[in-house]
PDB file of C-alpha atoms in Angstrom:
ATOM      1  CA  ILE Z 170      -6.493   2.421  19.283  1.00  0.00           C
ATOM      2  CA  GLY Z 171      -9.443   0.979  17.400  1.00  0.00           C
ATOM      3  CA  LEU Z 172     -10.715   4.368  16.284  1.00  0.00           C
ATOM      4  CA  VAL Z 173      -7.327   5.432  14.940  1.00  0.00           C
ATOM      5  CA  THR Z 174      -6.893   2.131  13.134  1.00  0.00           C
ATOM      6  CA  LYS Z 175     -10.363   2.376  11.605  1.00  0.00           C
ATOM      7  CA  ASN Z 176      -9.735   5.922  10.398  1.00  0.00           C
ATOM      8  CA  GLY Z 177      -6.428   4.979   8.792  1.00  0.00           C
ATOM      9  CA  ILE Z 178      -7.930   1.921   7.131  1.00  0.00           C
ATOM     10  CA  LEU Z 179     -10.838   3.947   5.756  1.00  0.00           C
ATOM     11  CA  ILE Z 180      -8.527   6.555   4.214  1.00  0.00           C
ATOM     12  CA  VAL Z 181      -6.316   3.912   2.609  1.00  0.00           C
ATOM     13  CA  GLU Z 182      -9.244   1.792   1.407  1.00  0.00           C
ATOM     14  CA  PHE Z 183     -11.035   4.767  -0.134  1.00  0.00           C
ATOM     15  CA  ALA Z 184      -7.791   5.846  -1.840  1.00  0.00           C
ATOM     16  CA  ASN Z 185      -7.330   2.312  -3.200  1.00  0.00           C
ATOM     17  CA  GLN Z 186     -10.849   2.334  -4.633  1.00  0.00           C
ATOM     18  CA  LEU Z 187     -10.223   5.672  -6.334  1.00  0.00           C
ATOM     19  CA  LYS Z 188      -6.893   4.423  -7.656  1.00  0.00           C
ATOM     20  CA  GLU Z 189      -8.618   1.359  -9.147  1.00  0.00           C
ATOM     21  CA  LYS Z 190     -11.027   3.700 -10.926  1.00  0.00           C
ATOM     22  CA  GLY Z 191      -8.045   5.268 -12.682  1.00  0.00           C
ATOM     23  CA  MET Z 192      -7.264   8.240 -10.476  1.00  0.00           C
ATOM     24  CA  ALA Z 193      -3.605   9.125  -9.927  1.00  0.00           C
ATOM     25  CA  ILE Z 194      -2.140   8.408  -6.485  1.00  0.00           C
ATOM     26  CA  PRO Z 195      -1.815  12.046  -5.303  1.00  0.00           C
ATOM     27  CA  GLU Z 196      -5.372  12.878  -6.346  1.00  0.00           C
ATOM     28  CA  ALA Z 197      -6.713   9.629  -4.868  1.00  0.00           C
ATOM     29  CA  ILE Z 198      -5.149  10.223  -1.459  1.00  0.00           C
ATOM     30  CA  ARG Z 199      -6.211  13.869  -1.492  1.00  0.00           C
ATOM     31  CA  GLU Z 200      -9.799  12.971  -2.357  1.00  0.00           C
ATOM     32  CA  ALA Z 201      -9.861  10.174   0.227  1.00  0.00           C
ATOM     33  CA  SER Z 202      -8.496  12.482   2.918  1.00  0.00           C
ATOM     34  CA  VAL Z 203     -10.954  15.255   2.119  1.00  0.00           C
ATOM     35  CA  SER Z 204     -13.935  12.911   2.063  1.00  0.00           C
ATOM     36  CA  ARG Z 205     -12.971  11.317   5.400  1.00  0.00           C
ATOM     37  CA  LEU Z 206     -11.967  14.581   7.143  1.00  0.00           C
ATOM     38  CA  ARG Z 207     -15.337  15.433   8.679  1.00  0.00           C
ATOM     39  CA  PRO Z 208     -16.111  11.956  10.094  1.00  0.00           C
ATOM     40  CA  ILE Z 209     -12.579  11.639  11.492  1.00  0.00           C
ATOM     41  CA  LEU Z 210     -12.744  15.072  13.115  1.00  0.00           C
ATOM     42  CA  MET Z 211     -16.190  14.422  14.550  1.00  0.00           C
ATOM     43  CA  THR Z 212     -15.344  11.086  16.156  1.00  0.00           C
ATOM     44  CA  SER Z 213     -11.910  12.069  17.460  1.00  0.00           C
ATOM     45  CA  LEU Z 214     -13.051  15.398  18.860  1.00  0.00           C
ATOM     46  CA  ALA Z 215     -16.100  13.755  20.450  1.00  0.00           C
ATOM     47  CA  ILE Z 216     -13.832  11.352  22.320  1.00  0.00           C
ATOM     48  CA  ALA Z 217     -11.430  14.138  23.353  1.00  0.00           C
ATOM     49  CA  ILE Z 218     -14.223  16.448  24.507  1.00  0.00           C
ATOM     50  CA  GLY Z 219     -15.957  13.556  26.259  1.00  0.00           C
ATOM     51  CA  ALA Z 220     -12.789  12.839  28.235  1.00  0.00           C
ATOM     52  CA  LEU Z 221     -12.265  16.484  29.247  1.00  0.00           C
ATOM     53  CA  PRO Z 222     -14.318  16.144  32.467  1.00  0.00           C
ATOM     54  CA  ILE Z 223     -12.015  13.300  33.509  1.00  0.00           C
ATOM     55  CA  ALA Z 224      -8.927  15.369  32.658  1.00  0.00           C
ATOM     56  CA  LEU Z 225     -10.271  18.364  34.585  1.00  0.00           C
ATOM     57  CA  ALA Z 226     -11.549  16.253  37.490  1.00  0.00           C
ATOM     58  CA  LEU Z 227     -12.120  17.776  40.904  1.00  0.00           C
ATOM     59  CA  GLY Z 228     -12.815  16.087  44.193  1.00  0.00           C
ATOM     60  CA  ALA Z 229     -11.783  12.776  45.690  1.00  0.00           C
ATOM     61  CA  ALA Z 230      -9.170  10.799  43.752  1.00  0.00           C
ATOM     62  CA  ALA Z 231      -8.943  13.630  41.222  1.00  0.00           C
ATOM     63  CA  LYS Z 232      -5.199  13.193  40.710  1.00  0.00           C
ATOM     64  CA  SER Z 233      -5.498   9.631  39.451  1.00  0.00           C
ATOM     65  CA  ARG Z 234      -8.397  10.527  37.164  1.00  0.00           C
ATOM     66  CA  MET Z 235      -6.690  13.648  35.846  1.00  0.00           C
ATOM     67  CA  SER Z 236      -3.680  11.698  34.596  1.00  0.00           C
ATOM     68  CA  MET Z 237      -5.903   9.142  32.875  1.00  0.00           C
ATOM     69  CA  GLY Z 238      -8.060  11.860  31.296  1.00  0.00           C
ATOM     70  CA  THR Z 239      -5.010  13.798  30.147  1.00  0.00           C
ATOM     71  CA  VAL Z 240      -3.649  10.697  28.436  1.00  0.00           C
ATOM     72  CA  ILE Z 241      -6.981  10.040  26.719  1.00  0.00           C
ATOM     73  CA  VAL Z 242      -7.373  13.630  25.482  1.00  0.00           C
ATOM     74  CA  GLY Z 243      -3.730  14.009  24.454  1.00  0.00           C
ATOM     75  CA  GLY Z 244      -3.542  10.614  22.792  1.00  0.00           C
ATOM     76  CA  THR Z 245      -6.743  11.165  20.858  1.00  0.00           C
ATOM     77  CA  LEU Z 246      -5.641  14.572  19.591  1.00  0.00           C
ATOM     78  CA  PHE Z 247      -2.149  13.304  18.733  1.00  0.00           C
ATOM     79  CA  SER Z 248      -3.589  10.330  16.847  1.00  0.00           C
ATOM     80  CA  LEU Z 249      -5.915  12.712  15.017  1.00  0.00           C
ATOM     81  CA  VAL Z 250      -2.909  14.635  13.710  1.00  0.00           C
ATOM     82  CA  LEU Z 251      -1.166  11.404  12.731  1.00  0.00           C
ATOM     83  CA  THR Z 252      -4.247  10.133  10.928  1.00  0.00           C
ATOM     84  CA  LEU Z 253      -4.788  13.341   8.974  1.00  0.00           C
ATOM     85  CA  PHE Z 254      -1.177  14.002   7.979  1.00  0.00           C
ATOM     86  CA  VAL Z 255       1.091  10.978   8.418  1.00  0.00           C
ATOM     87  CA  ILE Z 256      -1.150   8.231   6.983  1.00  0.00           C
ATOM     88  CA  PRO Z 257      -1.686  10.080   3.657  1.00  0.00           C
ATOM     89  CA  ALA Z 258       2.038  10.910   3.444  1.00  0.00           C
ATOM     90  CA  ILE Z 259       3.091   7.309   4.024  1.00  0.00           C
ATOM     91  CA  TYR Z 260       0.445   6.045   1.595  1.00  0.00           C
ATOM     92  CA  SER Z 261       1.595   8.401  -1.151  1.00  0.00           C
ATOM     93  CA  TYR Z 262       5.170   7.212  -0.604  1.00  0.00           C
ATOM     94  CA  TRP Z 263       4.429   3.458  -0.552  1.00  0.00           C
ATOM     95  CA  ALA Z 264       1.487   3.185  -2.948  1.00  0.00           C
ATOM     96  CA  LYS Z 265       2.084   1.658  -6.325  1.00  0.00           C
ATOM     97  CA  PRO Z 266       0.128   2.619  -9.437  1.00  0.00           C
ATOM     98  CA  TYR Z 267      -2.866   0.397 -10.075  1.00  0.00           C
ATOM     99  CA  LYS Z 268      -2.306  -2.319 -12.647  1.00  0.00           C
ATOM    100  CA  PRO Z 269      -5.316  -4.432 -13.557  1.00  0.00           C
ATOM    101  CA  ASN Z 270      -4.725  -8.099 -12.830  1.00  0.00           C
ATOM    102  CA  LYS Z 271      -4.041  -9.862 -16.140  1.00  0.00           C
ATOM    103  CA  GLN Z 272      -5.326 -13.166 -14.773  1.00  0.00           C
ATOM    104  CA  LEU Z 273      -8.658 -11.572 -13.927  1.00  0.00           C
ATOM    105  CA  LYS Z 274      -8.917 -10.129 -17.428  1.00  0.00           C
ATOM    106  CA  ASP Z 275      -8.203 -13.579 -18.904  1.00  0.00           C
ATOM    107  CA  ALA Z 276     -10.781 -15.153 -16.599  1.00  0.00           C
ATOM    108  CA  ASP Z 277     -13.382 -12.580 -17.645  1.00  0.00           C
ATOM    109  CA  ARG Z 278     -12.597 -13.215 -21.316  1.00  0.00           C
ATOM    110  CA  PHE Z 279     -12.900 -16.996 -20.866  1.00  0.00           C
ATOM    111  CA  GLU Z 280     -16.153 -16.589 -18.967  1.00  0.00           C
ATOM    112  CA  HIS Z 281     -17.513 -14.345 -21.713  1.00  0.00           C
ATOM    113  CA  GLU Z 282     -16.516 -16.862 -24.397  1.00  0.00           C
ATOM    114  CA  ALA Z 283     -18.002 -19.732 -22.397  1.00  0.00           C
ATOM    115  CA  THR Z 284     -21.355 -17.999 -22.051  1.00  0.00           C
ATOM    116  CA  HIS Z 285     -21.494 -17.334 -25.796  1.00  0.00           C
ATOM    117  CA  ILE Z 286     -20.662 -20.962 -26.577  1.00  0.00           C
ATOM    118  CA  ALA Z 287     -23.341 -22.164 -24.150  1.00  0.00           C
ATOM    119  CA  GLU Z 288     -25.961 -19.967 -25.801  1.00  0.00           C
TER     120      GLU Z 288
END
């Protein structure tokens, strides 16, 4: 669960940063997804492949291990698909265009004026 959450947060956070830099929402989510694709694939597939010996277990108590391994492999691969396709789709639907905070602009202006007065 932690890996899937981290991957989703990283995609959304990177898209938010690109949006703040002035990029449109579709381009921001596309760029964020492309830049995070390789790390997401590597970590998710490493977990799935690492759990394959458990899913294909032989020997004593193999039945109980096989069900646990199957759940780990299947859940990891399913969450990979959700992370790569559903998170960007939901983000593009719910994201609002970036509007600079007017209060921050006013604070920056006041700070700039205050430093010039102090000099």
